[in-house]
Tab-separated table of C-alpha atoms in Angstrom:
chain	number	residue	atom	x	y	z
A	1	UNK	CA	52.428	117.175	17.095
A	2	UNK	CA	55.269	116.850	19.671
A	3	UNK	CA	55.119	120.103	22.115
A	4	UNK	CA	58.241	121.472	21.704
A	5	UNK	CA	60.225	123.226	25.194
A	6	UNK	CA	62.166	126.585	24.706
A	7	UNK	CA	64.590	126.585	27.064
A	8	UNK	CA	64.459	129.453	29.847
A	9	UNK	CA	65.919	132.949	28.690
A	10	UNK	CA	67.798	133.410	31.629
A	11	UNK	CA	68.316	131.434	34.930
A	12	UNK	CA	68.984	132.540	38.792
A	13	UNK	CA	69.701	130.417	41.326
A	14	UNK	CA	67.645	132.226	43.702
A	15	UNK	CA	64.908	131.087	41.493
A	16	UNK	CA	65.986	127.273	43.513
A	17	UNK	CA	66.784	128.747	47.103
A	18	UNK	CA	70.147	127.517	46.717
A	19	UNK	CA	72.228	129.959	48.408
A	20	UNK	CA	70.365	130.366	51.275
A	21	UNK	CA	70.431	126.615	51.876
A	22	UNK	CA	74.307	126.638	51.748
A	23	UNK	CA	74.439	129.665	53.989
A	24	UNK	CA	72.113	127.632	56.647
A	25	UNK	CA	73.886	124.375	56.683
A	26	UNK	CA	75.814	125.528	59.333
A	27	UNK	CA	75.802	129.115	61.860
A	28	UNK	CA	78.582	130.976	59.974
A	29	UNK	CA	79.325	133.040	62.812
A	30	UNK	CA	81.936	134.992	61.149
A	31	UNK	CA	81.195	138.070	63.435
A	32	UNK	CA	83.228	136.262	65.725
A	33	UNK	CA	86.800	136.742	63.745
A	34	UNK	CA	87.064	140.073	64.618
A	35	UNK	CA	89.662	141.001	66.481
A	36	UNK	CA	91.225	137.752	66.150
A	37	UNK	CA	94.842	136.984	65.319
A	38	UNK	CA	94.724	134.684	62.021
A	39	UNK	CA	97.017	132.238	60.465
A	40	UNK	CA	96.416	131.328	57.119
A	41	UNK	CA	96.962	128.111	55.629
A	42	UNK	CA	98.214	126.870	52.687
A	43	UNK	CA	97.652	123.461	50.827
A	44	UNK	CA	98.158	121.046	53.408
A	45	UNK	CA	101.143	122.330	54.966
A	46	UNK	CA	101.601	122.168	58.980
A	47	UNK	CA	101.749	125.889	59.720
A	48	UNK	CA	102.584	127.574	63.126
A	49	UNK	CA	102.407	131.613	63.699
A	50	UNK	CA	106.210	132.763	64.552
A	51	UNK	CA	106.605	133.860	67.788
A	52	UNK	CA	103.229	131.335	68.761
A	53	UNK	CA	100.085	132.912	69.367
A	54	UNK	CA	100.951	135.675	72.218
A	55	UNK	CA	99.041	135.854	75.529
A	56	UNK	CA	95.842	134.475	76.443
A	57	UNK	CA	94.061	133.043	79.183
A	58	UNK	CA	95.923	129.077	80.038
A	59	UNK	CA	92.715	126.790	80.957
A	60	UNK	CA	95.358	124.308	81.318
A	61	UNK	CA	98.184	124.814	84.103
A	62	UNK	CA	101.367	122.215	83.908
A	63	UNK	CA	104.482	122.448	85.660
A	64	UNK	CA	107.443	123.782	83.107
A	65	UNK	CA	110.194	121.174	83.701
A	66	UNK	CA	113.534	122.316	82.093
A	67	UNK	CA	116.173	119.741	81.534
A	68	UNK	CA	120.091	119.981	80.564
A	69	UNK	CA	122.233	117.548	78.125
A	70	UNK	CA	123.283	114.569	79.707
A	71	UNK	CA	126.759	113.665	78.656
A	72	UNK	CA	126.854	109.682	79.079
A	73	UNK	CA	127.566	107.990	75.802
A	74	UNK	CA	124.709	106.618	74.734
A	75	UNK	CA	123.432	105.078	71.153
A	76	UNK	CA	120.629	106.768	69.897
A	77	UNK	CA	118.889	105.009	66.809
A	78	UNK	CA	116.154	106.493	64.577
A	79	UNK	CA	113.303	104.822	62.600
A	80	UNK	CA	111.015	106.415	59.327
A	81	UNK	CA	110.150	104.864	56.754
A	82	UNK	CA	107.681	105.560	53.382
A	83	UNK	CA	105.551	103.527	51.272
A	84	UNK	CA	104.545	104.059	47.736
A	85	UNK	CA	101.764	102.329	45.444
A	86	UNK	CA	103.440	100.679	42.297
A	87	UNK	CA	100.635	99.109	40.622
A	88	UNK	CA	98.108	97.409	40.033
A	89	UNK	CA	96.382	93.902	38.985
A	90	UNK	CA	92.597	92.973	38.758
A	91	UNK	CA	92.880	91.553	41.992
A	92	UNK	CA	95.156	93.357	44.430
A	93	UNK	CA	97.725	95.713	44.664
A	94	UNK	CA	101.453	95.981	44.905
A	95	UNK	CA	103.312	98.551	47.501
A	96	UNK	CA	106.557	99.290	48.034
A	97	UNK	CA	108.155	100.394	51.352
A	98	UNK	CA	111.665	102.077	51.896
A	99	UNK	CA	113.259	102.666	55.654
A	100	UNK	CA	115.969	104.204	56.958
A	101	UNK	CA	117.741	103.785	60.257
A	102	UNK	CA	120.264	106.303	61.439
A	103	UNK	CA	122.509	106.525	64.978
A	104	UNK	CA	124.251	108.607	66.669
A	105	UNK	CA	126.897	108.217	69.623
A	106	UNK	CA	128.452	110.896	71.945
A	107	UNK	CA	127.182	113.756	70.616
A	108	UNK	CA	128.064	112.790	67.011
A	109	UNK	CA	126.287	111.243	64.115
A	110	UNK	CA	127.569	107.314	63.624
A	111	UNK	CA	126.083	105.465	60.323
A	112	UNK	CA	123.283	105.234	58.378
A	113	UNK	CA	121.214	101.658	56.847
A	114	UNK	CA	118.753	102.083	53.901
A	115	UNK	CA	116.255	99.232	53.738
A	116	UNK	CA	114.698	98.462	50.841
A	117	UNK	CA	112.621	99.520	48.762
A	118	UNK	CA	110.738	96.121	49.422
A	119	UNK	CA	108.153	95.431	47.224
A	120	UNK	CA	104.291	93.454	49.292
A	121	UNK	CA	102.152	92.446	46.921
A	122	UNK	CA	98.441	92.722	48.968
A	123	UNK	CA	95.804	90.500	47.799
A	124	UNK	CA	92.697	88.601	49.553
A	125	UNK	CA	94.844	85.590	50.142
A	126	UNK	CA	97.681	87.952	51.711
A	127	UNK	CA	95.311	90.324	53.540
A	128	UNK	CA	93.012	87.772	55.084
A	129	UNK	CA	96.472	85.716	55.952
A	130	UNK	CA	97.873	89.068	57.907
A	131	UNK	CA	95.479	88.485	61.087
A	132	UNK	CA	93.374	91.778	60.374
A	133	UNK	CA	90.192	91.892	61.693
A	134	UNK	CA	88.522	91.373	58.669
A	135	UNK	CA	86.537	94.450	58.086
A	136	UNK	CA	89.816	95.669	57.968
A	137	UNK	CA	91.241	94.128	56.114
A	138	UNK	CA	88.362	94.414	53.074
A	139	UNK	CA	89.101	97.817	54.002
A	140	UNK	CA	92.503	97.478	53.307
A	141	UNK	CA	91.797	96.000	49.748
A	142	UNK	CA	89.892	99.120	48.410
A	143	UNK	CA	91.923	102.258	50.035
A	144	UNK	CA	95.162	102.539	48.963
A	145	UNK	CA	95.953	105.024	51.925
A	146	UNK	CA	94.905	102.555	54.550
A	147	UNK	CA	97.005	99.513	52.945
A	148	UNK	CA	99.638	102.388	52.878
A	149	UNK	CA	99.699	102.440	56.292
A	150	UNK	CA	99.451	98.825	56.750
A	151	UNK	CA	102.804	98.379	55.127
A	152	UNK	CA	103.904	101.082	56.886
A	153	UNK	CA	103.567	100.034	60.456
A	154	UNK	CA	103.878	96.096	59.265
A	155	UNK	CA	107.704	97.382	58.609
A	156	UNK	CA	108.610	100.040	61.118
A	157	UNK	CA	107.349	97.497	63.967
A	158	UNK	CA	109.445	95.063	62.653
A	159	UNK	CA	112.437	97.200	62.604
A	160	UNK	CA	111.433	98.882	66.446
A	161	UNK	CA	111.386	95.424	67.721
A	162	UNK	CA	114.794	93.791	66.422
A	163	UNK	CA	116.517	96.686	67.984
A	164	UNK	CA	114.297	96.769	70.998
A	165	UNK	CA	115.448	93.256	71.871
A	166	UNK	CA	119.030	93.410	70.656
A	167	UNK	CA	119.930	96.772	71.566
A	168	UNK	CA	121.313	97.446	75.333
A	169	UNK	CA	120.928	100.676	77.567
A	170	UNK	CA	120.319	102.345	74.402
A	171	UNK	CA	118.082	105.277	72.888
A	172	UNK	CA	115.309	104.069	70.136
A	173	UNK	CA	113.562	107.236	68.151
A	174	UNK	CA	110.548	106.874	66.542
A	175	UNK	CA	108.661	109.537	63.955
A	176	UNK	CA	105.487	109.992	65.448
A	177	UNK	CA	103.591	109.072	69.061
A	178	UNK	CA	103.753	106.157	70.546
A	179	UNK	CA	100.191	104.440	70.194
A	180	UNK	CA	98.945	100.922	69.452
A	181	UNK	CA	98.015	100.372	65.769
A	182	UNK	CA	94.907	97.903	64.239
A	183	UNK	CA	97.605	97.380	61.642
A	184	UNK	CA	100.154	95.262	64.114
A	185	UNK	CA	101.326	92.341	64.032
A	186	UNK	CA	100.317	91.074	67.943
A	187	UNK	CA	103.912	89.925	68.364
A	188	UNK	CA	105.408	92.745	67.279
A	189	UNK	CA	103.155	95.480	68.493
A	190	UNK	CA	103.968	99.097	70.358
A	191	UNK	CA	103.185	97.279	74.195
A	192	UNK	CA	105.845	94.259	72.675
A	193	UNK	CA	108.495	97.145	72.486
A	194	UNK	CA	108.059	99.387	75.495
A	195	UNK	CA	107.918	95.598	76.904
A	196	UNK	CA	111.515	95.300	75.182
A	197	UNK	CA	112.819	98.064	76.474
A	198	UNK	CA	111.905	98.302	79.751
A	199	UNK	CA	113.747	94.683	80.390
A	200	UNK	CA	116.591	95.762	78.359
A	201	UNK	CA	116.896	99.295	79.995
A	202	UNK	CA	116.651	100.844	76.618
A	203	UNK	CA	114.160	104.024	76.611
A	204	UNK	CA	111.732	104.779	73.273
A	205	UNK	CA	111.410	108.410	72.402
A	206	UNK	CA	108.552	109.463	69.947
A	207	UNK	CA	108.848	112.394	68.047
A	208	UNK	CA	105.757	114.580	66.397
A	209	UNK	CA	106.347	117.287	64.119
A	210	UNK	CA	102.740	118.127	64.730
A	211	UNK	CA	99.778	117.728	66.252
A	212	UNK	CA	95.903	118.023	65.371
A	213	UNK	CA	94.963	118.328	68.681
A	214	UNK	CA	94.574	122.517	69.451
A	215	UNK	CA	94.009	121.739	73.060
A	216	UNK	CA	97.850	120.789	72.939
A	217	UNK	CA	99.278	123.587	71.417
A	218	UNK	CA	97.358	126.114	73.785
A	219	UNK	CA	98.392	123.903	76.581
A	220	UNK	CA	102.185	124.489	74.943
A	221	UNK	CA	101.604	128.156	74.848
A	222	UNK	CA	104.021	128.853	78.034
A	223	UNK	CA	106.940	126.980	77.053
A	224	UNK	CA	107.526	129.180	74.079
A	225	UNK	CA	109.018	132.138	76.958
A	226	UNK	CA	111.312	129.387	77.904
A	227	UNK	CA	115.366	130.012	76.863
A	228	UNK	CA	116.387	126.911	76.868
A	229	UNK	CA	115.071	123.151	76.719
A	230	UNK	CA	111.910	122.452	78.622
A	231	UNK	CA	108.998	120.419	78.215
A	232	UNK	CA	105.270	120.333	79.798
A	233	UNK	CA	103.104	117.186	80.871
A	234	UNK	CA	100.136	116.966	78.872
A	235	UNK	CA	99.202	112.931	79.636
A	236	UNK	CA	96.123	113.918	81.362
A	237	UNK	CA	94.859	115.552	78.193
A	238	UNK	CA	96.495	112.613	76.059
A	239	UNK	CA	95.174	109.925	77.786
A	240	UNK	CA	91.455	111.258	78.081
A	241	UNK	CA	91.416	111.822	74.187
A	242	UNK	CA	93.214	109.134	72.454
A	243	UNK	CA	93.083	105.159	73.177
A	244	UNK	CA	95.976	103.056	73.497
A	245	UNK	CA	98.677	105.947	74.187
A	246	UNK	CA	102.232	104.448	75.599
A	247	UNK	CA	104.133	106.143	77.749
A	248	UNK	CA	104.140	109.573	79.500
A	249	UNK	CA	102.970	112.270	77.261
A	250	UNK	CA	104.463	115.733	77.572
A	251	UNK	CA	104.870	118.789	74.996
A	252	UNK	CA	108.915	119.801	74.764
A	253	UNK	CA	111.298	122.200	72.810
A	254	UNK	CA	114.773	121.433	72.351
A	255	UNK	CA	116.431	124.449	72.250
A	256	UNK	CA	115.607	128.221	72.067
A	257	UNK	CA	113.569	130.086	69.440
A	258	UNK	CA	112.709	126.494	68.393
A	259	UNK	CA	109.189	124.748	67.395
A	260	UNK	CA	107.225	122.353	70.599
A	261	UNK	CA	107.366	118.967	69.676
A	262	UNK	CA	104.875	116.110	70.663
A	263	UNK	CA	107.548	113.951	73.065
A	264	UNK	CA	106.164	110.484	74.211
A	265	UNK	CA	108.989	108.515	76.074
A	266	UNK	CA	108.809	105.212	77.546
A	267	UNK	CA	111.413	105.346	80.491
A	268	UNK	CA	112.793	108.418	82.623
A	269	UNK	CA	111.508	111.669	81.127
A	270	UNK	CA	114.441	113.526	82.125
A	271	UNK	CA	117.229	110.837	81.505
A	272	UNK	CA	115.533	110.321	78.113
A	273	UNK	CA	115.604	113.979	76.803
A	274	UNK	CA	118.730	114.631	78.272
A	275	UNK	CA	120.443	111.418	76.179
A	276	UNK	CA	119.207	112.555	73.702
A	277	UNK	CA	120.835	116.191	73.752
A	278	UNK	CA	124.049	114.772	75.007
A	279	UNK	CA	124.320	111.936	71.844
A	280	UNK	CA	122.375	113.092	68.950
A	281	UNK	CA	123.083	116.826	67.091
A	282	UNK	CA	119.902	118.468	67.055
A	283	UNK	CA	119.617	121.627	64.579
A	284	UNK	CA	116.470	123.794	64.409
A	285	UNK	CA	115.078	121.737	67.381
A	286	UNK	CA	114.676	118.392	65.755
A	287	UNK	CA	117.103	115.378	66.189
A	288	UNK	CA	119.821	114.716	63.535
A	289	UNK	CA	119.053	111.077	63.450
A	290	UNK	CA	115.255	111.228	62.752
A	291	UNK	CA	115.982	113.928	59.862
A	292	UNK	CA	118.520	111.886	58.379
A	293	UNK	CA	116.022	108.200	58.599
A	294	UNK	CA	113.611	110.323	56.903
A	295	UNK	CA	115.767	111.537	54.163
A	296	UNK	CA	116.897	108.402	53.390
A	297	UNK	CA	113.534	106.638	53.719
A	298	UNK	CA	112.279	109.184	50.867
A	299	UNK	CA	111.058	107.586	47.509
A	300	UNK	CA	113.457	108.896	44.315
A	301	UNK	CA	111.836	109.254	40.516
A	302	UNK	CA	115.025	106.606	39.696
A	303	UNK	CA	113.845	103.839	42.060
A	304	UNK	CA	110.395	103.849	41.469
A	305	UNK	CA	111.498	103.694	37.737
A	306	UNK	CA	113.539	100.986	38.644
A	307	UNK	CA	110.880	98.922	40.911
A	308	UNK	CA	108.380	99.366	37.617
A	309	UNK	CA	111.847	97.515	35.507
A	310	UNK	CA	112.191	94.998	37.709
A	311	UNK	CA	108.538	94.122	38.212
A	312	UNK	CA	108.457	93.591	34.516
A	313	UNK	CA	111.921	92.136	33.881
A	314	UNK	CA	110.790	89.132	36.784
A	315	UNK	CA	107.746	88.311	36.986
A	316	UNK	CA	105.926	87.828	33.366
A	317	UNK	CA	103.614	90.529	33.787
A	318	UNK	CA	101.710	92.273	30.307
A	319	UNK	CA	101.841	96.164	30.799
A	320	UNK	CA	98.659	97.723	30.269
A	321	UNK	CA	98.031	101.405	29.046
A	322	UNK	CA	96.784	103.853	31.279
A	323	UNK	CA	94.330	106.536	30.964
A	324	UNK	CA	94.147	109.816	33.691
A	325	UNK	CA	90.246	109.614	34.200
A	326	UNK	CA	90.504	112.824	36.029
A	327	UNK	CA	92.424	114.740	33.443
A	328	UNK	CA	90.129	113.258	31.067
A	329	UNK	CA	87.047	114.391	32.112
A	330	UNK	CA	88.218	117.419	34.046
A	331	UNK	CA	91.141	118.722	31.391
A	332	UNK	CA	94.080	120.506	32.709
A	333	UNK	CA	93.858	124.633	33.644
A	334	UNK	CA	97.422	125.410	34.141
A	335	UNK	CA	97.157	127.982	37.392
């Protein structure tokens, strides 16, 4: 006769050790919070406490360089862009990418371009074609984020470098730091640009909202007691923790009572920010231009429905249902 198992009446996880394995995975430490000003975040939202942080001992000392408008007319143009993922075929994946461009001249905004949305189609024969290295670019056929990004700098490099080499004594904004990318294109890459600009006396200006380096924003700390416009230089720290950084690095706030800002410029510090407050409008301490690319670089419900039309209005493609795997084995809790 078959022995037949009775399930356990009742079950603790102490009876496994479970807990105290969690709990010894790492030192907790949480003795240490106390006393400690906290900031708590939420989803994955770039939070900063109002007022910053208050005072505590600087283990990095900088110079606090102020700097004033500087009312030459200049043209000041701004870059951002956004790429989506459309769909999908057994053997690649199709992306779509949307950019804006927006100047400004003499202190007032100028016009606007919308480019796009473009549709790139990335397969093995398009991938391996793109001179990736080619770990990379396997890499690039099975995360979506990373071919994302690929599209991403493919097209904002592109754009950076027409107006690098047509554009005179001129102002270029970028959203983001100024770095070298695995995903350029060698003739088109950041070094090609500052190149650019440097023999057409243009100046590049990138722009981050924020930064993921602490170090940075404690190194910021003093500039928040500053009235007006003033910025810190933080290439030391810059260049000793991230590879292929261009230009100097510094840590600047546009106006009063307004959020530091990751600057890297390529060109003059000082002439650079100050053509920049002269030409472009800049409300809540960010640039009028770079808000405006962004905006208009921003995916809407109608033209993604309208990229899904004309994908299957032009190019003989069969529709196939969809299921949610993760709503289907998780459900859906409404919260």
């Amino acid at each position: 006769m078959a022995t037949q198992l009775n399930p356990p009446s009742s079950i603790s996880l102490g009876d496994f050790g479970i807990f105290e394995s969690v709990s010894r995975c790492l030192t907790p430490k949480l003795d240490e919070l106390r006393g400690k000003k906290i900031l708590f975040s939420s989803d994955d939202k770039s939070l900063v406490p109002v007022g910053g942080w208050g005072a505590r001992p600087q283990s990095y000392c900088a110079t606090i360089t102020t700097f004033r408008p500087i009312r030459e007319n200049t043209m000041v143009a701004a870059i951002d862009s956004s790429s989506i993922k459309v769909a999908e075929t057994e053997e690649g994946t199709l992306y779509a990418i949307k950019c804006g461009v927006a100047m400004a001249y003499g202190g007032a905004a100028l016009m606007h371009f919308k480019i796009g949305p473009m549709l790139f189609y990335l397969s093995e024969s398009t991938v391996f074609d793109s001179e990736l290295d080619d770990r990379l670019a396997r890499l690039v056929l099975v995360d979506s984020d990373v071919a994302r990004r690929l599209v991403r700098v493919r097209a904002e490099r592109a754009i950076q470098h027409e107006l690098s080499q047509h554009m005179r004594n001129s102002l270029i904004l970028v959203d983001g730091s100024l770095r070298t990318s695995v995903f350029e294109d060698r003739n088109r890459s950041m070094a090609k640009i500052a190149e650019n600009c440097v023999l057409h006396k243009n100046m590049i200006v990138g722009i981050s909202k924020n930064t993921k380096l602490k170090v940075l924003e404690r190194a910021a700390a003093p500039l928040a007691k500053v009235p007006g416009p003033a910025y810190i230089d933080v290439d030391v720290i810059i260049k000793s923790l991230i590879r292929g950084s261009v230009g100097s690095n510094m840590m600047a706030k546009f106006d009063k009572n307004t959020p530091v800002l990751r600057v890297d410029v390529v060109g003059d510090r000082e002439q650079a920010l100050g053509r920049l407050l002269g030409n472009d409008p800049v409300a809540c301490g960010y640039p009028e231009t770079l808000r405006l690319a962004h905006h208009i670089s921003t995916f809407t419900g109608t033209e993604v429905t309208c990229l899904r039309s004309h994908v299957l209005n032009n190019y003989d493609v069969m529709e196939l249902a969809a299921d949610d795997i993760r709503h289907t084995l998780l459900g859906s809790i409404m919260v």
